[in-house]
Short mmCIF file of C-alpha atoms in Angstrom, two decimals:
data_model
loop_
_atom_site.label_atom_id
_atom_site.label_comp_id
_atom_site.label_asym_id
_atom_site.label_seq_id
_atom_site.Cartn_x
_atom_site.Cartn_y
_atom_site.Cartn_z
CA MET A 18 52.60 49.55 13.86
CA LYS A 19 54.78 46.51 15.38
CA LYS A 20 53.89 43.70 14.83
CA ILE A 21 52.80 41.19 16.48
CA LYS A 22 54.55 37.78 16.25
CA ILE A 23 52.01 34.41 17.22
CA SER A 24 54.40 31.49 18.53
CA GLU A 25 53.77 28.10 17.19
CA LYS A 26 51.65 27.42 20.12
CA GLY A 27 49.03 29.93 19.27
CA ARG A 28 48.99 28.94 15.94
CA ILE A 29 47.63 26.06 17.58
CA ALA A 30 45.59 26.73 19.60
CA TYR A 31 43.97 29.24 16.76
CA LEU A 32 43.56 26.21 14.48
CA CYS A 33 41.77 24.55 17.16
CA VAL A 34 39.28 27.30 17.53
CA LEU A 35 38.47 27.16 14.18
CA PHE A 36 37.78 23.98 14.08
CA LEU A 37 35.50 23.44 16.93
CA VAL A 38 33.63 26.46 15.03
CA LEU A 39 33.23 24.77 11.68
CA ALA A 40 32.45 21.42 13.47
CA PHE A 41 29.63 23.51 15.68
CA SER A 42 28.01 25.10 12.27
CA LEU A 43 27.91 21.96 10.37
CA THR A 44 27.00 20.18 13.77
CA ALA A 45 23.85 23.02 13.71
CA TRP A 46 23.35 22.71 9.75
CA ARG A 47 22.84 19.00 10.01
CA THR A 48 20.29 18.85 12.67
CA SER A 49 18.66 22.09 11.07
CA GLN A 50 18.16 19.89 7.72
CA ASN A 51 17.05 16.86 9.59
CA ALA A 52 13.78 18.52 11.63
CA ARG A 53 13.01 20.49 8.33
CA ARG A 54 12.64 17.11 6.70
CA LEU A 55 10.65 15.58 9.67
CA LEU A 56 8.64 18.62 9.30
CA ASP A 57 8.07 17.77 5.56
CA GLY A 58 7.39 14.26 6.38
CA ASP A 59 10.42 12.90 4.68
CA ASP A 60 11.47 10.52 7.29
CA LEU A 61 7.93 8.87 8.03
CA THR A 62 8.51 5.46 5.47
CA VAL A 63 12.17 5.25 8.04
CA THR A 64 10.16 5.95 11.31
CA GLN A 65 6.88 3.96 10.62
CA ASN A 66 9.79 0.94 9.33
CA THR A 67 11.34 1.67 12.52
CA VAL A 68 8.41 1.40 14.81
CA THR A 69 6.78 -1.64 12.43
CA ALA A 70 10.39 -3.23 13.63
CA THR A 71 10.03 -2.52 17.12
CA THR A 72 6.30 -4.16 17.09
CA ALA A 73 7.71 -7.14 15.81
CA GLU A 74 10.54 -6.79 18.85
CA THR A 75 7.85 -6.85 21.38
CA LEU A 76 5.46 -9.31 20.25
CA LYS A 77 8.10 -11.92 19.98
CA ALA A 78 9.45 -11.20 22.94
CA VAL A 79 5.70 -11.62 24.12
CA GLU A 80 5.80 -15.09 22.94
CA ILE A 81 8.65 -16.00 25.40
CA PRO A 82 7.56 -18.77 27.72
CA ILE A 83 8.25 -17.47 31.38
CA SER A 84 8.54 -20.34 32.70
CA ASN A 85 10.19 -24.38 32.66
CA VAL A 86 6.35 -25.78 32.65
CA PRO A 87 5.71 -27.38 29.55
CA ASP A 88 2.64 -26.83 27.20
CA THR A 89 0.77 -29.31 27.40
CA ARG A 90 -1.85 -27.99 25.06
CA GLU A 91 -2.29 -29.70 21.53
CA SER A 92 -1.77 -27.42 18.53
CA GLU A 93 -4.02 -26.28 16.24
CA THR A 94 -4.97 -28.54 13.17
CA GLU A 95 -6.45 -28.49 10.40
CA GLU A 96 -9.95 -30.77 11.89
CA THR A 97 -10.50 -28.67 14.91
CA LYS A 98 -10.63 -25.39 12.55
CA GLU A 99 -13.65 -27.33 11.40
CA THR A 100 -16.47 -25.78 12.32
CA THR A 101 -20.22 -26.99 13.58
CA GLU A 102 -21.96 -25.62 10.10
CA ASN A 103 -22.34 -28.86 8.99
CA ILE A 104 -23.32 -30.74 12.47
CA GLN A 105 -27.25 -31.11 12.66
CA PRO A 106 -28.20 -30.81 16.57
CA LEU A 107 -30.75 -32.35 17.61
CA ASP A 108 -33.69 -30.43 19.27
CA TYR A 109 -33.06 -32.48 22.88
CA PHE A 110 -30.39 -34.30 24.46
CA ILE A 111 -30.44 -36.98 26.53
CA SER A 112 -28.22 -38.36 29.22
CA PRO A 113 -24.60 -39.59 29.28
CA VAL A 114 -24.55 -42.55 31.28
CA GLU A 115 -27.97 -45.03 32.37
CA GLY A 116 -27.86 -43.61 36.22
CA LYS A 117 -29.69 -41.37 38.71
CA ILE A 118 -29.16 -37.68 38.97
CA LEU A 119 -26.43 -37.76 42.69
CA SER A 120 -25.87 -33.98 42.56
CA HIS A 121 -27.53 -31.12 40.89
CA TYR A 122 -25.95 -28.04 39.27
CA SER A 123 -25.76 -25.40 41.83
CA ASN A 124 -27.06 -22.53 39.83
CA GLY A 125 -24.47 -20.48 41.85
CA GLU A 126 -24.68 -21.48 44.94
CA LEU A 127 -22.03 -22.33 47.14
CA VAL A 128 -22.63 -26.23 48.12
CA LYS A 129 -20.25 -28.74 50.72
CA ASN A 130 -17.62 -30.47 49.11
CA GLU A 131 -16.68 -33.17 51.04
CA ASN A 132 -13.86 -34.76 49.48
CA THR A 133 -12.22 -30.62 49.96
CA ASN A 134 -14.05 -29.98 53.03
CA ASP A 135 -14.85 -26.86 52.21
CA TRP A 136 -18.12 -24.87 49.86
CA ARG A 137 -18.11 -24.60 46.49
CA THR A 138 -20.40 -24.09 43.28
CA HIS A 139 -21.56 -26.98 41.20
CA ASN A 140 -21.14 -26.11 37.97
CA GLY A 141 -22.45 -29.23 36.57
CA THR A 142 -24.81 -32.43 37.17
CA ASP A 143 -23.50 -35.50 38.44
CA PHE A 144 -24.96 -39.01 36.76
CA ALA A 145 -24.97 -42.32 38.57
CA ALA A 146 -22.74 -44.71 37.30
CA LYS A 147 -20.81 -48.24 37.46
CA SER A 148 -17.13 -47.84 37.38
CA GLY A 149 -16.61 -49.08 33.81
CA ASP A 150 -20.37 -47.61 32.04
CA ASP A 151 -20.39 -46.83 28.83
CA VAL A 152 -20.76 -42.71 28.71
CA TYR A 153 -22.68 -41.30 25.27
CA SER A 154 -22.87 -38.46 24.00
CA ILE A 155 -26.17 -35.98 24.48
CA ASN A 156 -26.33 -34.87 21.02
CA ASN A 157 -24.54 -34.85 17.78
CA GLY A 158 -21.54 -32.35 17.60
CA ILE A 159 -17.66 -32.46 16.82
CA VAL A 160 -15.28 -33.40 19.70
CA THR A 161 -13.26 -29.84 20.54
CA ALA A 162 -10.69 -31.59 22.96
CA VAL A 163 -9.16 -34.61 24.77
CA TYR A 164 -7.08 -34.21 28.05
CA VAL A 165 -6.38 -35.61 32.03
CA ASP A 166 -7.02 -33.46 34.19
CA SER A 167 -5.88 -33.94 38.15
CA LEU A 168 -9.21 -32.95 39.50
CA TRP A 169 -11.41 -33.98 36.72
CA GLY A 170 -9.73 -37.19 35.70
CA THR A 171 -10.08 -37.55 31.66
CA VAL A 172 -11.97 -34.71 30.15
CA ILE A 173 -14.03 -34.62 26.99
CA GLU A 174 -15.28 -31.66 25.49
CA ILE A 175 -17.84 -31.31 22.60
CA ASP A 176 -19.54 -28.54 20.75
CA HIS A 177 -23.17 -29.79 20.26
CA GLY A 178 -23.85 -26.38 17.58
CA ASN A 179 -26.34 -23.98 18.59
CA ARG A 180 -23.60 -22.47 20.91
CA VAL A 181 -24.09 -25.20 23.36
CA THR A 182 -21.10 -27.19 24.54
CA ALA A 183 -20.23 -29.49 26.59
CA LYS A 184 -17.36 -30.82 29.25
CA TYR A 185 -18.23 -34.85 30.05
CA CYS A 186 -15.56 -35.01 33.38
CA GLY A 187 -14.71 -38.87 34.87
CA LEU A 188 -13.84 -40.75 32.17
CA LYS A 189 -11.52 -43.66 32.33
CA GLU A 190 -7.92 -42.02 29.96
CA ASN A 191 -8.26 -45.33 27.16
CA VAL A 192 -11.66 -42.90 25.36
CA SER A 193 -12.98 -43.65 21.86
CA VAL A 194 -12.63 -40.37 20.36
CA THR A 195 -10.46 -37.71 19.18
CA VAL A 196 -10.27 -33.96 18.66
CA GLY A 197 -11.80 -32.97 15.57
CA GLU A 198 -14.01 -36.27 15.79
CA LYS A 199 -17.96 -36.01 14.94
CA VAL A 200 -19.89 -38.34 16.94
CA LYS A 201 -24.17 -38.63 16.74
CA SER A 202 -26.42 -38.61 19.76
CA GLY A 203 -25.74 -41.81 21.71
CA GLU A 204 -22.77 -42.68 20.60
CA ARG A 205 -20.27 -44.54 22.93
CA LEU A 206 -17.40 -41.74 24.16
CA GLY A 207 -15.60 -43.85 26.30
CA ASN A 208 -16.31 -45.56 29.63
CA VAL A 209 -17.02 -44.34 33.50
CA GLY A 210 -13.64 -43.51 35.38
CA THR A 211 -12.86 -41.38 38.70
CA ILE A 212 -13.43 -37.72 39.72
CA PRO A 213 -10.48 -37.17 42.49
CA ILE A 214 -12.11 -33.62 43.61
CA GLU A 215 -15.60 -35.08 43.82
CA SER A 216 -17.45 -37.99 45.43
CA ASP A 217 -15.24 -41.62 45.24
CA SER A 218 -19.17 -43.52 43.97
CA PRO A 219 -18.19 -43.25 40.51
CA HIS A 220 -20.52 -40.84 38.23
CA ILE A 221 -20.06 -38.59 34.66
CA HIS A 222 -19.48 -34.62 35.99
CA LEU A 223 -21.59 -32.68 33.04
CA GLU A 224 -21.50 -29.39 32.82
CA MET A 225 -23.11 -27.47 29.88
CA ARG A 226 -22.72 -23.93 28.44
CA SER A 227 -24.99 -21.73 26.29
CA GLY A 228 -23.28 -19.43 24.26
CA GLY A 229 -20.18 -19.73 26.50
CA VAL A 230 -22.84 -19.08 29.72
CA LEU A 231 -23.45 -21.98 32.21
CA ILE A 232 -26.74 -23.67 32.42
CA ASN A 233 -28.81 -26.67 34.36
CA PRO A 234 -28.18 -29.80 31.59
CA ILE A 235 -31.24 -31.01 33.21
CA ASP A 236 -33.28 -28.23 31.68
CA VAL A 237 -32.36 -29.75 28.30
CA ILE A 238 -31.65 -33.28 29.15
CA ARG A 239 -34.82 -35.48 28.08
#
């Protein structure tokens, strides 16, 4: 039988094909082993760690500010974490100022706002007063927020216990209380200022909520 001579190029091509076959076989074997480990649950820890890391990265991304507008809200302190469990609210509320009612709570009805020349709900009661008059806490409570609003002037928010909260709008900036401070019924909070979005007449706009729902302040104030 005549022997077939394989050229140098032929041997190289043969070796390359053999290498590719071995590489393909090794890859197929490793893939089958990984699939078996997944079915047996061997990679459960690795998978869980990967999901946890991905979740953490997602949450971190959510916290990144989406604009250059600064967050002016005060950071929560130990004082603001205090609950109202130790507050003993009185069974009645007093007026925040010594003045007559200038504008009533609209109970969801639209009313004409002369300053903005549009119709909107009036979510509180306006009590007439003189500029600089004292503003009083309508019941025992704890101050939860103090801030300046471009529409409502200086605002004080107080938790009066029993799920009743009140928002006092239209004070001067130099208020007498701070966040986390406990106040008593009739205690001075500050002085009457202005409310840009409402009447030019000095007054205090008082909003009240019970369990987060708006209520008519006159229904509970003596």
